[in-house]
């Protein structure tokens, strides 16, 4: 990652807001994927919103998921298919309206949810730490603060440190 102090997107100010948000999002997704990989969880961070919503409000249609998350139906379908491929959710025909297909969590999904829940709690807490910095007056100031903090210590390290298992410790635990 480019050092934030030399970052040209900062110089572009509000003009580059979308680019900075996209870059920050991509960075957080990559780091979260590293956490899942290091903890040997076959999960993609992009799937979290759909998976979490299905786990909380079982038997939702693609349209209901789309409306609840304000994401296009084709995007929801793509994410649901990825979750089906991992056997975390399934689709069943609605008993009262055969035209509707309802998405629900599987037993494998329930197990994955149990594995992910404590990690999501740590991720949520780390994001709160990163996003509740009171010195920042503008959104751009705040984004710069978050970028600087992540340049100082990666998001994945922050999470794994709180989980208290680093990749090397996991290897040590698996190979006594």
PDB file of C-alpha atoms in Angstrom:
ATOM      1  CA  UNK A   1       0.000   0.000   0.000  1.00  0.00           C
ATOM      2  CA  UNK A   2       1.234   3.495  -0.788  1.00  0.00           C
ATOM      3  CA  UNK A   3       2.178   5.460   2.319  1.00  0.00           C
ATOM      4  CA  UNK A   4      -0.793   7.689   3.097  1.00  0.00           C
ATOM      5  CA  UNK A   5       1.454  10.762   3.533  1.00  0.00           C
ATOM      6  CA  UNK A   6       2.411  10.495  -0.180  1.00  0.00           C
ATOM      7  CA  UNK A   7      -1.051   9.515  -1.322  1.00  0.00           C
ATOM      8  CA  UNK A   8      -2.189  11.532  -4.325  1.00  0.00           C
ATOM      9  CA  UNK A   9      -5.862  10.740  -3.713  1.00  0.00           C
ATOM     10  CA  UNK A  10      -5.673  12.868  -0.566  1.00  0.00           C
ATOM     11  CA  UNK A  11      -4.534  15.790  -2.709  1.00  0.00           C
ATOM     12  CA  UNK A  12      -7.645  15.408  -4.866  1.00  0.00           C
ATOM     13  CA  UNK A  13      -9.850  15.952  -1.767  1.00  0.00           C
ATOM     14  CA  UNK A  14     -13.618  15.459  -2.243  1.00  0.00           C
ATOM     15  CA  UNK A  15     -13.150  14.736  -5.937  1.00  0.00           C
ATOM     16  CA  UNK A  16     -11.572  11.397  -4.991  1.00  0.00           C
ATOM     17  CA  UNK A  17     -14.035  10.435  -2.248  1.00  0.00           C
ATOM     18  CA  UNK A  18     -15.471   7.497  -4.213  1.00  0.00           C
ATOM     19  CA  UNK A  19     -11.991   6.252  -5.094  1.00  0.00           C
ATOM     20  CA  UNK A  20     -10.844   6.441  -1.493  1.00  0.00           C
ATOM     21  CA  UNK A  21     -13.934   4.675  -0.177  1.00  0.00           C
ATOM     22  CA  UNK A  22     -13.536   1.931  -2.791  1.00  0.00           C
ATOM     23  CA  UNK A  23      -9.850   1.529  -1.971  1.00  0.00           C
ATOM     24  CA  UNK A  24     -10.582   1.388   1.764  1.00  0.00           C
ATOM     25  CA  UNK A  25     -13.371  -1.138   1.203  1.00  0.00           C
ATOM     26  CA  UNK A  26     -11.121  -3.325  -0.957  1.00  0.00           C
ATOM     27  CA  UNK A  27      -8.382  -3.141   1.665  1.00  0.00           C
ATOM     28  CA  UNK A  28     -10.732  -4.127   4.505  1.00  0.00           C
ATOM     29  CA  UNK A  29     -12.159  -7.006   2.468  1.00  0.00           C
ATOM     30  CA  UNK A  30      -8.666  -8.276   1.615  1.00  0.00           C
ATOM     31  CA  UNK A  31      -7.549  -8.083   5.247  1.00  0.00           C
ATOM     32  CA  UNK A  32     -10.728  -9.774   6.481  1.00  0.00           C
ATOM     33  CA  UNK A  33     -10.213 -12.548   3.914  1.00  0.00           C
ATOM     34  CA  UNK A  34      -6.713 -13.006   5.352  1.00  0.00           C
ATOM     35  CA  UNK A  35      -8.212 -13.435   8.826  1.00  0.00           C
ATOM     36  CA  UNK A  36     -10.632 -16.083   7.557  1.00  0.00           C
ATOM     37  CA  UNK A  37      -7.812 -17.846   5.717  1.00  0.00           C
ATOM     38  CA  UNK A  38      -5.494 -17.740   8.737  1.00  0.00           C
ATOM     39  CA  UNK A  39      -8.269 -19.216  10.876  1.00  0.00           C
ATOM     40  CA  UNK A  40      -8.971 -21.814   8.155  1.00  0.00           C
ATOM     41  CA  UNK A  41     -12.524 -20.678   7.513  1.00  0.00           C
ATOM     42  CA  UNK A  42     -13.801 -21.086   3.962  1.00  0.00           C
ATOM     43  CA  UNK A  43     -15.701 -17.818   3.887  1.00  0.00           C
ATOM     44  CA  UNK A  44     -15.596 -14.721   1.715  1.00  0.00           C
ATOM     45  CA  UNK A  45     -16.097 -11.353   3.445  1.00  0.00           C
ATOM     46  CA  UNK A  46     -18.267 -10.159   0.548  1.00  0.00           C
ATOM     47  CA  UNK A  47     -20.814 -12.814   1.516  1.00  0.00           C
ATOM     48  CA  UNK A  48     -21.242 -11.577   5.101  1.00  0.00           C
ATOM     49  CA  UNK A  49     -24.266  -9.279   4.606  1.00  0.00           C
ATOM     50  CA  UNK A  50     -26.369 -11.929   2.824  1.00  0.00           C
ATOM     51  CA  UNK A  51     -25.253 -14.760   5.123  1.00  0.00           C
ATOM     52  CA  UNK A  52     -25.847 -12.744   8.303  1.00  0.00           C
ATOM     53  CA  UNK A  53     -29.269 -11.558   7.149  1.00  0.00           C
ATOM     54  CA  UNK A  54     -30.362 -15.084   6.158  1.00  0.00           C
ATOM     55  CA  UNK A  55     -29.122 -16.400   9.509  1.00  0.00           C
ATOM     56  CA  UNK A  56     -31.135 -13.755  11.383  1.00  0.00           C
ATOM     57  CA  UNK A  57     -34.310 -13.765   9.246  1.00  0.00           C
ATOM     58  CA  UNK A  58     -34.597 -17.245   7.829  1.00  0.00           C
ATOM     59  CA  UNK A  59     -36.535 -17.997   4.641  1.00  0.00           C
ATOM     60  CA  UNK A  60     -36.200 -14.748   2.717  1.00  0.00           C
ATOM     61  CA  UNK A  61     -36.678 -14.404  -1.028  1.00  0.00           C
ATOM     62  CA  UNK A  62     -34.002 -12.959  -3.305  1.00  0.00           C
ATOM     63  CA  UNK A  63     -36.205  -9.872  -3.673  1.00  0.00           C
ATOM     64  CA  UNK A  64     -36.532  -9.458   0.097  1.00  0.00           C
ATOM     65  CA  UNK A  65     -32.754  -9.791   0.510  1.00  0.00           C
ATOM     66  CA  UNK A  66     -32.237  -7.283  -2.282  1.00  0.00           C
ATOM     67  CA  UNK A  67     -34.601  -4.737  -0.691  1.00  0.00           C
ATOM     68  CA  UNK A  68     -33.220  -5.229   2.823  1.00  0.00           C
ATOM     69  CA  UNK A  69     -29.609  -4.698   1.728  1.00  0.00           C
ATOM     70  CA  UNK A  70     -30.330  -2.229  -1.093  1.00  0.00           C
ATOM     71  CA  UNK A  71     -28.338  -4.355  -3.517  1.00  0.00           C
ATOM     72  CA  UNK A  72     -29.453  -5.463  -6.982  1.00  0.00           C
ATOM     73  CA  UNK A  73     -31.230  -8.796  -7.357  1.00  0.00           C
ATOM     74  CA  UNK A  74     -28.529 -10.123  -9.734  1.00  0.00           C
ATOM     75  CA  UNK A  75     -25.872  -9.322  -7.098  1.00  0.00           C
ATOM     76  CA  UNK A  76     -27.914 -11.054  -4.383  1.00  0.00           C
ATOM     77  CA  UNK A  77     -28.404 -14.070  -6.654  1.00  0.00           C
ATOM     78  CA  UNK A  78     -24.655 -14.240  -7.252  1.00  0.00           C
ATOM     79  CA  UNK A  79     -23.914 -14.107  -3.500  1.00  0.00           C
ATOM     80  CA  UNK A  80     -26.633 -16.652  -2.680  1.00  0.00           C
ATOM     81  CA  UNK A  81     -25.219 -19.007  -5.328  1.00  0.00           C
ATOM     82  CA  UNK A  82     -21.760 -18.654  -3.751  1.00  0.00           C
ATOM     83  CA  UNK A  83     -23.261 -19.505  -0.357  1.00  0.00           C
ATOM     84  CA  UNK A  84     -25.111 -22.490  -1.864  1.00  0.00           C
ATOM     85  CA  UNK A  85     -21.854 -23.715  -3.399  1.00  0.00           C
ATOM     86  CA  UNK A  86     -20.300 -23.655   0.095  1.00  0.00           C
ATOM     87  CA  UNK A  87     -23.411 -25.454   1.425  1.00  0.00           C
ATOM     88  CA  UNK A  88     -24.103 -22.606   3.863  1.00  0.00           C
ATOM     89  CA  UNK A  89     -27.614 -21.825   2.574  1.00  0.00           C
ATOM     90  CA  UNK A  90     -30.232 -23.574   0.476  1.00  0.00           C
ATOM     91  CA  UNK A  91     -33.183 -22.468  -1.613  1.00  0.00           C
ATOM     92  CA  UNK A  92     -36.602 -24.066  -1.204  1.00  0.00           C
ATOM     93  CA  UNK A  93     -39.894 -23.451  -2.981  1.00  0.00           C
ATOM     94  CA  UNK A  94     -42.387 -21.604  -0.772  1.00  0.00           C
ATOM     95  CA  UNK A  95     -45.201 -23.949   0.275  1.00  0.00           C
ATOM     96  CA  UNK A  96     -47.926 -21.303  -0.034  1.00  0.00           C
ATOM     97  CA  UNK A  97     -46.702 -19.632  -3.232  1.00  0.00           C
ATOM     98  CA  UNK A  98     -44.858 -21.988  -5.581  1.00  0.00           C
ATOM     99  CA  UNK A  99     -43.453 -19.017  -7.536  1.00  0.00           C
ATOM    100  CA  UNK A 100     -41.381 -17.883  -4.552  1.00  0.00           C
ATOM    101  CA  UNK A 101     -38.016 -19.365  -3.663  1.00  0.00           C
ATOM    102  CA  UNK A 102     -36.907 -18.899  -0.062  1.00  0.00           C
ATOM    103  CA  UNK A 103     -33.286 -18.810   1.095  1.00  0.00           C
ATOM    104  CA  UNK A 104     -32.503 -20.456   4.420  1.00  0.00           C
ATOM    105  CA  UNK A 105     -29.429 -21.438   6.385  1.00  0.00           C
ATOM    106  CA  UNK A 106     -28.212 -25.058   6.410  1.00  0.00           C
ATOM    107  CA  UNK A 107     -26.708 -27.108   9.253  1.00  0.00           C
ATOM    108  CA  UNK A 108     -23.285 -26.407   7.736  1.00  0.00           C
ATOM    109  CA  UNK A 109     -24.222 -22.728   7.697  1.00  0.00           C
ATOM    110  CA  UNK A 110     -25.206 -22.830  11.366  1.00  0.00           C
ATOM    111  CA  UNK A 111     -21.800 -24.316  12.210  1.00  0.00           C
ATOM    112  CA  UNK A 112     -20.035 -21.678  10.103  1.00  0.00           C
ATOM    113  CA  UNK A 113     -22.094 -18.965  11.796  1.00  0.00           C
ATOM    114  CA  UNK A 114     -20.942 -20.244  15.201  1.00  0.00           C
ATOM    115  CA  UNK A 115     -17.325 -20.035  13.981  1.00  0.00           C
ATOM    116  CA  UNK A 116     -17.798 -16.568  12.476  1.00  0.00           C
ATOM    117  CA  UNK A 117     -19.815 -14.902  15.261  1.00  0.00           C
ATOM    118  CA  UNK A 118     -16.889 -14.268  17.641  1.00  0.00           C
ATOM    119  CA  UNK A 119     -14.726 -13.084  14.739  1.00  0.00           C
ATOM    120  CA  UNK A 120     -17.457 -10.707  13.562  1.00  0.00           C
ATOM    121  CA  UNK A 121     -17.658  -9.317  17.088  1.00  0.00           C
ATOM    122  CA  UNK A 122     -13.914  -8.561  17.040  1.00  0.00           C
ATOM    123  CA  UNK A 123     -14.189  -7.067  13.533  1.00  0.00           C
ATOM    124  CA  UNK A 124     -17.117  -4.912  14.648  1.00  0.00           C
ATOM    125  CA  UNK A 125     -15.182  -3.699  17.701  1.00  0.00           C
ATOM    126  CA  UNK A 126     -12.084  -2.900  15.619  1.00  0.00           C
ATOM    127  CA  UNK A 127     -14.195  -0.929  13.152  1.00  0.00           C
ATOM    128  CA  UNK A 128     -15.715   0.994  16.067  1.00  0.00           C
ATOM    129  CA  UNK A 129     -12.223   1.847  17.310  1.00  0.00           C
ATOM    130  CA  UNK A 130     -11.228   2.982  13.829  1.00  0.00           C
ATOM    131  CA  UNK A 131     -14.392   4.962  13.150  1.00  0.00           C
ATOM    132  CA  UNK A 132     -15.004   6.698  16.477  1.00  0.00           C
ATOM    133  CA  UNK A 133     -12.054   9.055  16.426  1.00  0.00           C
ATOM    134  CA  UNK A 134     -13.398  12.403  17.657  1.00  0.00           C
ATOM    135  CA  UNK A 135     -10.614  14.679  16.390  1.00  0.00           C
ATOM    136  CA  UNK A 136     -11.753  14.318  12.801  1.00  0.00           C
ATOM    137  CA  UNK A 137     -14.015  17.090  11.598  1.00  0.00           C
ATOM    138  CA  UNK A 138     -14.769  15.940   8.060  1.00  0.00           C
ATOM    139  CA  UNK A 139     -15.382  12.607   6.413  1.00  0.00           C
ATOM    140  CA  UNK A 140     -12.122  13.017   4.504  1.00  0.00           C
ATOM    141  CA  UNK A 141     -10.221  13.657   7.755  1.00  0.00           C
ATOM    142  CA  UNK A 142     -11.734  10.524   9.152  1.00  0.00           C
ATOM    143  CA  UNK A 143     -10.883   8.415   6.108  1.00  0.00           C
ATOM    144  CA  UNK A 144      -7.298   9.693   6.331  1.00  0.00           C
ATOM    145  CA  UNK A 145      -7.201   8.727  10.009  1.00  0.00           C
ATOM    146  CA  UNK A 146      -8.472   5.201   9.246  1.00  0.00           C
ATOM    147  CA  UNK A 147      -6.013   4.821   6.356  1.00  0.00           C
ATOM    148  CA  UNK A 148      -3.122   5.940   8.581  1.00  0.00           C
ATOM    149  CA  UNK A 149      -4.137   3.590  11.377  1.00  0.00           C
ATOM    150  CA  UNK A 150      -4.334   0.674   8.935  1.00  0.00           C
ATOM    151  CA  UNK A 151      -0.937   1.616   7.503  1.00  0.00           C
ATOM    152  CA  UNK A 152       0.477   1.439  11.047  1.00  0.00           C
ATOM    153  CA  UNK A 153      -1.103  -1.930  11.846  1.00  0.00           C
ATOM    154  CA  UNK A 154      -2.968  -4.078   9.359  1.00  0.00           C
ATOM    155  CA  UNK A 155      -6.635  -4.818   9.891  1.00  0.00           C
ATOM    156  CA  UNK A 156      -5.977  -8.565   9.912  1.00  0.00           C
ATOM    157  CA  UNK A 157      -3.301  -8.211  12.620  1.00  0.00           C
ATOM    158  CA  UNK A 158      -5.671  -6.092  14.708  1.00  0.00           C
ATOM    159  CA  UNK A 159      -8.354  -8.769  14.487  1.00  0.00           C
ATOM    160  CA  UNK A 160      -6.069 -11.760  15.015  1.00  0.00           C
ATOM    161  CA  UNK A 161      -4.434 -10.034  17.998  1.00  0.00           C
ATOM    162  CA  UNK A 162      -7.842  -9.628  19.637  1.00  0.00           C
ATOM    163  CA  UNK A 163      -8.731 -13.232  18.850  1.00  0.00           C
ATOM    164  CA  UNK A 164      -5.361 -14.063  20.428  1.00  0.00           C
ATOM    165  CA  UNK A 165      -4.346 -16.484  17.701  1.00  0.00           C
ATOM    166  CA  UNK A 166      -1.727 -15.400  15.219  1.00  0.00           C
ATOM    167  CA  UNK A 167      -1.020 -17.443  12.080  1.00  0.00           C
ATOM    168  CA  UNK A 168       2.244 -18.756  13.577  1.00  0.00           C
ATOM    169  CA  UNK A 169       0.505 -19.700  16.840  1.00  0.00           C
ATOM    170  CA  UNK A 170      -2.165 -21.553  14.884  1.00  0.00           C
ATOM    171  CA  UNK A 171       0.526 -23.526  13.080  1.00  0.00           C
ATOM    172  CA  UNK A 172       2.175 -24.231  16.430  1.00  0.00           C
ATOM    173  CA  UNK A 173      -1.149 -25.437  17.849  1.00  0.00           C
ATOM    174  CA  UNK A 174      -1.796 -27.691  14.873  1.00  0.00           C
ATOM    175  CA  UNK A 175       1.739 -29.168  14.859  1.00  0.00           C
ATOM    176  CA  UNK A 176       2.568 -29.856  18.540  1.00  0.00           C
TER     177      UNK A 176
END
